[in-house]
Short mmCIF file of C-alpha atoms and ligand atoms in Angstrom, two decimals:
data_model
loop_
_atom_site.label_atom_id
_atom_site.label_comp_id
_atom_site.label_asym_id
_atom_site.label_seq_id
_atom_site.Cartn_x
_atom_site.Cartn_y
_atom_site.Cartn_z
CA MET U 1 -14.08 26.53 11.62
CA SER U 2 -13.58 23.46 13.67
CA VAL U 3 -10.19 22.06 14.72
CA VAL U 4 -8.82 18.62 14.82
CA THR U 5 -5.98 17.49 16.91
CA LEU U 6 -3.17 14.92 15.83
CA THR U 7 0.61 13.75 16.59
CA ILE U 8 3.16 14.29 13.65
CA ASN U 9 6.08 12.57 14.78
CA GLY U 10 4.93 12.34 18.50
CA GLN U 11 4.39 16.11 18.53
CA LEU U 12 0.80 16.68 19.28
CA VAL U 13 -0.29 19.59 16.74
CA SER U 14 -3.54 21.27 16.30
CA ALA U 15 -4.93 22.05 12.69
CA ARG U 16 -7.46 23.38 11.28
CA ALA U 17 -10.21 20.61 9.54
CA GLY U 18 -9.73 20.62 5.96
CA ASP U 19 -5.47 21.32 6.01
CA THR U 20 -3.37 19.01 4.77
CA ILE U 21 -0.82 17.40 6.65
CA LEU U 22 1.61 19.35 4.84
CA THR U 23 0.14 22.83 6.06
CA ALA U 24 -0.08 20.99 9.63
CA ALA U 25 3.25 20.24 9.71
CA ARG U 26 4.85 23.00 8.25
CA GLU U 27 2.59 25.28 10.80
CA ALA U 28 3.88 23.33 13.45
CA GLY U 29 7.37 23.94 12.43
CA ILE U 30 8.13 19.95 11.05
CA ASP U 31 9.25 20.04 7.58
CA ILE U 32 8.30 17.40 5.19
CA PRO U 33 10.37 17.59 1.90
CA THR U 34 8.12 18.46 -1.36
CA LEU U 35 9.00 18.87 -5.15
CA CYS U 36 5.87 19.09 -7.13
CA TYR U 37 4.04 21.21 -4.64
CA VAL U 38 4.21 24.98 -4.48
CA ASP U 39 2.25 26.93 -2.05
CA GLY U 40 -0.77 29.07 -3.67
CA LEU U 41 -0.80 26.50 -6.44
CA SER U 42 -3.47 23.38 -6.34
CA ALA U 43 -1.65 20.20 -5.24
CA HIS U 44 -0.82 17.63 -8.06
CA GLY U 45 0.39 14.77 -5.71
CA GLY U 46 2.58 13.68 -8.45
CA CYS U 47 6.14 13.39 -6.80
CA ARG U 48 5.75 11.29 -4.13
CA ILE U 49 8.70 13.06 -2.18
CA CYS U 50 6.13 14.06 0.59
CA LEU U 51 4.86 10.70 1.36
CA VAL U 52 4.24 9.96 5.02
CA GLU U 53 3.17 6.94 7.35
CA ILE U 54 -0.17 7.12 9.10
CA ALA U 55 -0.49 4.88 12.23
CA GLY U 56 -3.10 1.92 11.25
CA SER U 57 -2.62 2.22 7.53
CA PRO U 58 -0.70 0.07 5.47
CA ARG U 59 -0.19 2.81 2.45
CA LEU U 60 1.62 5.59 2.46
CA GLN U 61 0.07 9.13 1.74
CA PRO U 62 1.26 12.49 0.07
CA ALA U 63 1.22 14.97 2.93
CA CYS U 64 0.31 17.55 0.27
CA PHE U 65 -3.13 15.97 -0.55
CA MET U 66 -4.05 13.95 2.37
CA LYS U 67 -5.89 16.07 4.87
CA VAL U 68 -5.91 15.75 8.72
CA GLY U 69 -7.87 13.96 10.58
CA GLU U 70 -9.01 13.59 14.36
CA GLY U 71 -6.51 11.52 16.53
CA MET U 72 -4.40 10.55 13.71
CA GLU U 73 -0.78 9.99 14.33
CA VAL U 74 1.74 10.71 11.20
CA GLN U 75 5.32 10.04 10.92
CA THR U 76 7.04 12.14 8.52
CA ASP U 77 10.64 10.84 8.78
CA THR U 78 11.20 7.14 9.37
CA GLU U 79 14.11 4.87 7.73
CA ARG U 80 11.37 3.43 5.72
CA LEU U 81 10.57 6.93 4.31
CA ARG U 82 13.67 8.17 3.93
CA GLY U 83 14.61 4.68 1.86
CA TYR U 84 11.60 5.79 -0.46
CA ARG U 85 12.45 9.40 -0.79
CA ARG U 86 16.09 8.68 -1.82
CA THR U 87 14.66 6.07 -4.26
CA ILE U 88 12.57 8.70 -6.08
CA VAL U 89 15.53 10.97 -6.18
CA GLU U 90 17.98 8.66 -7.48
CA LEU U 91 15.14 7.57 -10.29
CA LEU U 92 14.39 11.19 -11.47
CA PHE U 93 18.15 11.80 -11.83
CA ALA U 94 18.16 8.40 -13.93
CA GLU U 95 15.24 9.07 -15.68
CA GLY U 96 16.25 12.50 -17.43
CA ASN U 97 19.75 14.09 -18.53
CA HIS U 98 21.15 15.68 -15.21
CA ILE U 99 24.51 17.18 -16.29
CA CYS U 100 25.02 19.82 -13.07
CA SER U 101 28.18 20.79 -14.12
CA VAL U 102 26.91 22.33 -17.20
CA CYS U 103 23.33 23.26 -15.98
CA VAL U 104 22.00 26.59 -15.92
CA ALA U 105 20.47 25.96 -12.61
CA ASN U 106 23.60 24.44 -10.64
CA GLY U 107 23.44 25.68 -7.43
CA ALA U 108 20.05 26.99 -7.58
CA CYS U 109 17.92 23.61 -8.20
CA GLU U 110 15.52 21.97 -5.71
CA LEU U 111 16.22 18.61 -7.22
CA GLN U 112 19.72 19.06 -6.69
CA ASP U 113 19.22 20.32 -3.33
CA MET U 114 16.94 17.39 -2.61
CA ALA U 115 19.68 14.77 -3.75
CA ILE U 116 21.36 16.37 -1.15
CA THR U 117 18.66 16.53 1.75
CA VAL U 118 17.90 12.32 0.63
CA GLY U 119 21.71 11.75 1.12
CA MET U 120 22.09 10.56 -2.84
CA ASP U 121 25.96 10.19 -3.26
CA HIS U 122 25.61 8.01 -6.32
CA ASP U 123 22.47 6.52 -8.15
CA ARG U 124 22.06 3.07 -8.21
CA PHE U 125 19.92 2.73 -11.02
CA ASP U 126 21.14 2.75 -14.95
CA TYR U 127 20.86 6.16 -16.43
CA ILE U 128 18.34 6.30 -19.37
CA HIS U 129 20.32 9.05 -21.02
CA PRO U 130 16.82 9.42 -23.22
CA ASN U 131 17.15 11.86 -26.57
CA ARG U 132 15.49 14.94 -25.71
CA GLN U 133 15.03 18.31 -26.94
CA VAL U 134 15.49 21.98 -26.32
CA ASP U 135 13.11 24.63 -27.46
CA LEU U 136 15.01 28.00 -27.91
CA SER U 137 12.18 29.71 -29.61
CA HIS U 138 10.58 31.94 -27.44
CA ASP U 139 11.76 35.32 -27.24
CA ARG U 140 12.83 35.28 -23.60
CA PHE U 141 12.93 32.23 -22.39
CA GLY U 142 13.95 28.40 -23.33
CA ILE U 143 12.75 24.89 -22.20
CA ASP U 144 15.35 22.13 -21.94
CA HIS U 145 13.56 18.58 -21.57
CA ASN U 146 16.52 17.00 -20.51
CA ARG U 147 15.97 18.67 -16.93
CA CYS U 148 12.61 18.51 -16.74
CA ILE U 149 10.98 16.03 -13.76
CA LEU U 150 7.33 16.64 -14.98
CA CYS U 151 6.35 18.15 -11.88
CA THR U 152 3.62 20.26 -13.62
CA ARG U 153 4.33 23.54 -11.73
CA CYS U 154 4.70 25.57 -15.04
CA ILE U 155 1.44 23.98 -16.27
CA ARG U 156 -0.38 25.41 -12.51
CA ALA U 157 1.68 28.45 -12.37
CA CYS U 158 0.63 29.45 -15.87
CA ASP U 159 -2.98 28.01 -15.72
CA GLU U 160 -3.99 29.34 -12.16
CA LEU U 161 -1.91 32.58 -11.85
CA GLU U 162 -1.79 33.55 -15.02
CA GLY U 163 -4.76 32.34 -16.71
CA ALA U 164 -3.06 31.37 -19.78
CA HIS U 165 -2.88 27.72 -19.78
CA THR U 166 0.00 27.51 -22.14
CA TRP U 167 1.59 24.74 -21.10
CA ASP U 168 0.23 21.07 -21.07
CA MET U 169 1.30 17.42 -20.66
CA ALA U 170 1.57 15.19 -23.39
CA GLY U 171 2.23 11.22 -23.80
CA ARG U 172 2.63 8.90 -21.45
CA GLY U 173 4.86 7.31 -18.80
CA SER U 174 8.45 8.39 -19.66
CA HIS U 175 7.57 9.61 -22.97
CA SER U 176 5.61 12.20 -20.78
CA LYS U 177 6.68 15.75 -21.76
CA VAL U 178 5.36 19.26 -21.04
CA ILE U 179 4.04 20.80 -24.55
CA THR U 180 3.07 24.75 -25.48
CA ASP U 181 0.09 25.07 -26.73
CA LEU U 182 -1.12 22.21 -29.35
CA ASN U 183 2.69 20.99 -29.23
CA GLU U 184 3.95 24.15 -31.20
CA PRO U 185 6.98 25.74 -30.77
CA TRP U 186 7.01 27.86 -27.35
CA GLY U 187 7.81 31.22 -29.17
CA GLU U 188 4.83 30.90 -31.78
CA SER U 189 2.19 30.16 -28.78
CA GLN U 190 -0.82 32.14 -29.03
CA THR U 191 -1.58 32.05 -25.78
CA CYS U 192 1.61 32.89 -23.78
CA THR U 193 1.66 36.20 -22.50
CA SER U 194 5.45 35.89 -21.62
CA CYS U 195 5.02 37.11 -17.78
CA GLY U 196 7.73 34.32 -16.58
CA LYS U 197 5.24 32.61 -13.91
CA CYS U 198 6.01 29.27 -15.75
CA PHE U 199 10.17 30.24 -15.30
CA MET U 200 9.33 31.32 -11.56
CA ALA U 201 7.70 27.95 -10.69
CA CYS U 202 10.07 25.68 -12.38
CA PRO U 203 12.08 23.53 -9.97
CA THR U 204 14.89 22.78 -12.05
CA GLY U 205 16.82 24.07 -15.18
CA ALA U 206 14.29 22.97 -17.42
CA ILE U 207 12.87 26.38 -18.02
CA PHE U 208 15.18 29.08 -17.72
CA GLN U 209 15.90 32.72 -18.98
CA LYS U 210 17.45 33.08 -22.00
CA GLY U 211 21.09 34.35 -21.95
CA ASP U 212 21.66 32.53 -18.49
CA THR U 213 24.59 30.24 -19.00
CA VAL U 214 25.84 27.75 -16.58
CA ALA U 215 25.25 28.31 -12.97
CA GLU U 216 23.26 31.64 -13.55
CA THR U 217 19.38 31.01 -13.27
CA ASP U 218 18.04 31.73 -10.04
CA HIS U 219 14.34 31.07 -10.65
CA PRO U 220 12.72 34.09 -8.83
CA ARG U 221 10.52 32.33 -6.38
CA ALA U 222 10.09 34.93 -4.16
CA LYS U 223 8.27 36.97 -6.75
CA LEU U 224 5.52 34.06 -7.39
CA GLU U 225 5.47 34.18 -3.30
CA PHE U 226 4.51 37.93 -3.89
CA LEU U 227 1.98 36.98 -6.65
CA VAL U 228 0.30 34.23 -4.24
CA ASN U 229 -0.11 36.65 -1.40
CA ALA U 230 -1.49 39.20 -3.29
CA ARG U 231 -4.07 37.49 -4.43
CA GLU U 232 -4.83 35.02 -1.86
CA LYS U 233 -4.65 37.70 0.97
CA LYS U 234 -4.71 40.97 -0.58
CA GLN U 235 -1.08 41.98 0.55
CA TRP U 236 0.96 43.70 -1.49
CA ASN U 237 4.06 44.28 0.45
CA VAL U 238 7.18 44.60 -1.11
CA MET T 1 52.08 3.82 11.61
CA GLU T 2 52.27 2.06 7.98
CA ARG T 3 52.31 4.41 5.29
CA LEU T 4 49.34 4.49 3.21
CA ARG T 5 49.75 3.21 -0.46
CA LEU T 6 47.90 5.35 -2.34
CA ALA T 7 46.91 5.80 -6.18
CA THR T 8 44.96 7.66 -8.71
CA ILE T 9 43.71 7.17 -12.08
CA TRP T 10 41.76 9.02 -14.78
CA LEU T 11 39.46 7.36 -17.14
CA GLY T 12 37.08 9.75 -19.34
CA GLY T 13 37.33 12.70 -17.82
CA CYS T 14 38.97 16.04 -18.15
CA SER T 15 41.90 15.70 -15.28
CA GLY T 16 40.10 18.61 -13.79
CA CYS T 17 39.47 16.36 -10.38
CA HIS T 18 43.61 15.93 -10.50
CA MET T 19 43.85 19.49 -10.95
CA SER T 20 41.59 20.12 -7.73
CA PHE T 21 43.60 17.02 -6.02
CA LEU T 22 46.67 19.69 -6.45
CA ASP T 23 44.93 22.32 -5.38
CA LEU T 24 45.23 20.59 -1.80
CA ASP T 25 48.63 22.96 -1.56
CA GLU T 26 50.54 22.49 1.23
CA TRP T 27 48.30 19.48 2.60
CA LEU T 28 50.11 17.65 -0.10
CA ILE T 29 53.02 17.78 2.04
CA GLU T 30 51.33 16.54 5.07
CA LEU T 31 49.85 13.71 2.80
CA ALA T 32 53.44 12.72 1.56
CA GLN T 33 54.34 12.17 5.09
CA LEU T 34 51.52 9.77 5.44
CA ALA T 35 51.26 8.28 2.12
CA ASP T 36 53.30 6.86 -0.96
CA ILE T 37 51.50 7.88 -4.13
CA VAL T 38 52.62 4.26 -6.10
CA TYR T 39 50.67 5.02 -9.05
CA SER T 40 49.54 8.30 -10.61
CA PRO T 41 49.22 10.04 -14.06
CA LEU T 42 50.93 12.60 -12.14
CA ILE T 43 53.96 10.22 -11.46
CA ASP T 44 56.19 7.92 -13.56
CA VAL T 45 55.12 4.30 -13.52
CA LYS T 46 53.81 2.24 -16.05
CA THR T 47 52.09 -0.58 -14.50
CA PHE T 48 49.36 -0.25 -11.70
CA PRO T 49 50.69 -1.97 -8.89
CA ALA T 50 49.45 -4.60 -6.14
CA ASN T 51 48.59 -4.32 -2.75
CA VAL T 52 47.06 -0.39 -3.44
CA ASP T 53 45.40 0.61 -0.03
CA VAL T 54 43.26 3.34 -1.55
CA THR T 55 42.64 4.23 -5.67
CA LEU T 56 40.78 7.69 -6.29
CA VAL T 57 39.44 7.09 -9.60
CA GLU T 58 38.82 9.96 -11.87
CA GLY T 59 36.31 9.94 -15.11
CA ALA T 60 33.69 7.59 -16.54
CA VAL T 61 34.44 4.09 -18.18
CA ALA T 62 34.08 5.25 -21.94
CA ASN T 63 36.53 2.89 -23.86
CA GLU T 64 37.50 -0.12 -23.83
CA ASP T 65 41.05 0.73 -22.12
CA HIS T 66 39.40 1.67 -19.17
CA PHE T 67 36.91 -1.41 -19.28
CA HIS T 68 39.60 -3.63 -18.75
CA PHE T 69 42.07 -1.19 -16.86
CA ILE T 70 39.41 -0.63 -14.06
CA GLN T 71 39.17 -4.42 -13.46
CA VAL T 72 42.92 -4.37 -13.15
CA VAL T 73 42.49 -1.55 -10.54
CA ARG T 74 39.93 -2.85 -8.75
CA ALA T 75 41.44 -6.16 -8.22
CA ASN T 76 44.68 -4.50 -6.66
CA SER T 77 42.90 -1.73 -4.74
CA ARG T 78 41.58 -2.36 -1.11
CA VAL T 79 39.25 0.83 -1.38
CA LEU T 80 38.30 2.00 -4.61
CA VAL T 81 37.06 5.87 -4.29
CA GLY T 82 34.74 7.58 -7.02
CA PHE T 83 36.43 10.63 -7.73
CA GLY T 84 34.11 13.12 -9.33
CA ASP T 85 31.17 13.57 -11.01
CA CYS T 86 32.33 11.62 -14.33
CA ALA T 87 33.51 8.78 -12.12
CA VAL T 88 30.17 8.90 -10.16
CA THR T 89 27.14 9.75 -12.52
CA GLY T 90 28.93 9.86 -15.99
CA ASN T 91 28.58 13.59 -15.87
CA VAL T 92 29.53 15.55 -19.39
CA THR T 93 31.69 12.38 -20.68
CA ALA T 94 28.33 10.51 -20.84
CA MET T 95 26.41 13.06 -22.48
CA ARG T 96 26.97 11.30 -25.96
CA ASN T 97 24.74 8.00 -24.55
CA SER T 98 21.66 10.06 -25.74
CA LEU T 99 22.73 9.62 -29.34
CA GLY T 100 22.55 6.00 -28.62
CA SER T 101 26.26 5.07 -29.97
CA ALA T 102 29.86 5.87 -30.33
CA LEU T 103 29.13 6.57 -34.16
CA PRO T 104 27.81 9.88 -34.08
CA VAL T 105 30.65 11.44 -31.87
CA LEU T 106 33.41 10.04 -34.00
CA GLN T 107 31.55 11.12 -37.13
CA ARG T 108 30.74 14.89 -35.81
CA GLY T 109 34.47 15.12 -34.65
CA TYR T 110 36.59 13.07 -37.67
CA LEU T 111 34.50 13.49 -40.26
CA GLU T 112 32.12 16.49 -40.38
CA LEU T 113 34.12 18.92 -38.46
CA ALA T 114 37.58 18.06 -39.80
CA ASP T 115 39.86 20.31 -42.06
CA VAL T 116 41.91 17.77 -43.49
CA HIS T 117 42.51 13.81 -43.32
CA LYS T 118 38.92 13.27 -42.84
CA GLN T 119 39.15 9.54 -41.24
CA ILE T 120 37.92 8.14 -38.08
CA PRO T 121 40.92 6.39 -36.38
CA ASN T 122 40.68 2.81 -36.60
CA ASP T 123 44.04 1.36 -35.36
CA THR T 124 42.99 0.44 -32.07
CA SER T 125 46.47 -0.46 -30.73
CA VAL T 126 46.87 3.33 -30.92
CA VAL T 127 43.71 4.70 -29.89
CA PRO T 128 41.37 2.29 -28.13
CA ARG T 129 37.92 1.71 -29.39
CA LEU T 130 34.85 3.82 -27.25
CA LEU T 131 32.19 1.95 -25.75
CA ASP T 132 28.98 3.03 -27.18
CA ARG T 133 27.51 3.36 -23.62
CA VAL T 134 29.81 5.53 -21.14
CA LEU T 135 29.15 3.99 -17.78
CA PRO T 136 29.95 5.66 -14.40
CA VAL T 137 32.38 3.49 -12.45
CA HIS T 138 30.11 1.16 -10.06
CA GLN T 139 28.37 0.16 -12.87
CA VAL T 140 31.57 -1.79 -14.20
CA VAL T 141 33.52 -2.69 -10.56
CA PRO T 142 32.42 -2.14 -6.94
CA VAL T 143 33.03 1.08 -5.53
CA ASP T 144 33.61 1.47 -1.72
CA PHE T 145 32.99 5.67 -1.62
CA PHE T 146 31.65 8.27 -3.84
CA LEU T 147 33.35 11.80 -4.00
CA PRO T 148 31.01 13.99 -6.12
CA GLY T 149 31.86 17.44 -7.40
CA CYS T 150 32.89 18.61 -10.83
CA PRO T 151 35.47 19.11 -9.82
CA PRO T 152 35.25 17.77 -5.85
CA PRO T 153 36.57 21.20 -4.22
CA ALA T 154 40.06 20.34 -2.43
CA PRO T 155 38.73 20.61 1.39
CA ARG T 156 36.25 17.78 0.20
CA ILE T 157 38.92 16.04 -1.20
CA ARG T 158 41.00 16.71 2.02
CA ALA T 159 38.26 15.24 3.95
CA VAL T 160 37.98 12.04 2.27
CA LEU T 161 41.77 11.40 2.52
CA GLU T 162 41.66 12.68 6.03
CA ASN T 163 39.35 9.91 7.13
CA ILE T 164 41.12 7.36 5.00
CA VAL T 165 44.49 7.82 6.71
CA GLN T 166 43.10 7.84 9.71
CA GLY T 167 41.54 4.27 9.04
CA LYS T 168 38.35 5.77 9.17
CA PRO T 169 35.23 5.27 6.62
CA PRO T 170 34.70 8.51 4.76
CA HIS T 171 31.59 10.25 5.22
CA LEU T 172 30.17 13.34 3.21
CA GLU T 173 26.93 15.06 3.95
CA GLY T 174 25.06 17.89 3.51
CA ARG T 175 26.79 20.51 0.65
CA ASP T 176 29.62 18.19 0.15
CA LEU T 177 27.33 15.84 -1.72
CA LYS T 178 26.66 18.42 -4.39
CA PHE T 179 26.84 17.35 -8.08
CA GLY T 180 27.91 19.92 -10.17
S1 SF4 E 301 18.19 20.54 -13.12
FE1 SF4 E 301 19.08 20.39 -11.10
S2 SF4 E 301 19.50 18.41 -10.86
FE2 SF4 E 301 19.09 18.45 -13.28
S3 SF4 E 301 21.37 19.03 -14.16
FE3 SF4 E 301 20.25 21.01 -13.45
S4 SF4 E 301 20.86 21.53 -11.32
FE4 SF4 E 301 21.36 19.64 -11.70
S1 SF4 E 302 5.57 32.94 -19.55
FE1 SF4 E 302 3.62 33.13 -18.75
S2 SF4 E 302 1.92 33.07 -20.28
FE2 SF4 E 302 3.87 32.24 -21.30
S3 SF4 E 302 4.13 30.26 -20.63
FE3 SF4 E 302 4.81 30.87 -18.97
S4 SF4 E 302 3.88 31.15 -17.67
FE4 SF4 E 302 2.70 30.94 -19.14
S1 SF4 E 303 8.90 22.37 -16.67
FE1 SF4 E 303 9.83 22.63 -15.01
S2 SF4 E 303 8.15 23.14 -13.92
FE2 SF4 E 303 7.63 22.55 -15.65
S3 SF4 E 303 7.37 20.65 -15.50
FE3 SF4 E 303 9.44 20.40 -16.03
S4 SF4 E 303 10.32 20.66 -14.26
FE4 SF4 E 303 8.50 20.89 -13.62
S1 FES E 304 4.93 17.36 -3.04
FE1 FES E 304 3.05 16.01 -1.98
S2 FES E 304 3.29 14.72 -4.12
FE2 FES E 304 4.93 15.81 -4.76
#
């Protein structure tokens, strides 16, 4: 296994060749904010929250995708990046219907936390207030498309961990929408095993456990981590 | 030191932010030593005065009255604070925006769910007309500071007011910026 050396925020870091900048940074104790990335699932590179600057390149790169390179000089927390991150979060809030005060995930939501991280005290964009639906046809879970940020974490968890591939993305641009099977009600899905992995993976109040009301949902992320560890490292520690 | 001229108003909100203001409990007594409340739904003053130092605005801009009143308030306030999620984001008040206009809400409330006298109120001298689109305050007039929360907890309100009475710009960070 070859090792590469790079600097992240001026700090000398060594990493395995083939690692992403995100992995290298986190192993060196430098956090880069992420939304669509989940340890143990394939990277998606959709949310752009993890963008970093690389010396000599005019383009920003997503740390969850970009591989480390010998001698690379990476910056993860500049004024410019902070500005972009805040803009991204503001766009996410403006695009959906995020009414935290009446949301199942209030207090346990990665989008809400990200707004705090980027210091969003208000949204500079006009709220679109799209007319989106809620599907409560499944016995145990519900999906509220108003809260969905299209991160595809549910799609990847269901496909890569459960092997069911119940979820997929339909539509384009702001009309995109996660669907179950061939856009049928979730409760009528022939593929869903009701395992709950999509619920564990969802960062927001979009996928929730039925019966949970305002501020009651807490996606059991630790369970997902356990499953990933068990699969990848054959560790079954509870 | 000159006493601060403080005002509070509520637009399209539930008054919860004002209840949270009252939760300042004994600190209200300290505040009363430093500030005069010159206008508020909690006191008996009919017209918004001139030369207000700071106005806390609860609620979103949801009807024509709000739309006109907030301009008067802005013109007469040195500092305008968006007070609570409805003022800052539109929050619950703006949920009806996804229905496209005010009509579906009026129909639901005054026709479909009414037991008697099914009629949408149309005398605008009594009930102001709803805007088709509820707006957060900063989309109507410039807002100087944002105080999020539904409602903002009393210590958060106190942190902002303490800075203001000391003439410092309020600064919130970390969980004090949490919506909801
Ligand atoms: S999903 Fe998160 S950000 Fe959206 S309304 Fe719910 S708590 Fe707020
Ligand atoms: S419950 Fe399991 S099988 Fe069903 S959609 Fe979610 S992840 Fe897929
Ligand atoms: S439902 Fe949740 S996990 Fe799936 S795309 Fe939407 S926000 Fe992401
Ligand atoms: S976390 Fe890298 S693009 Fe979303």
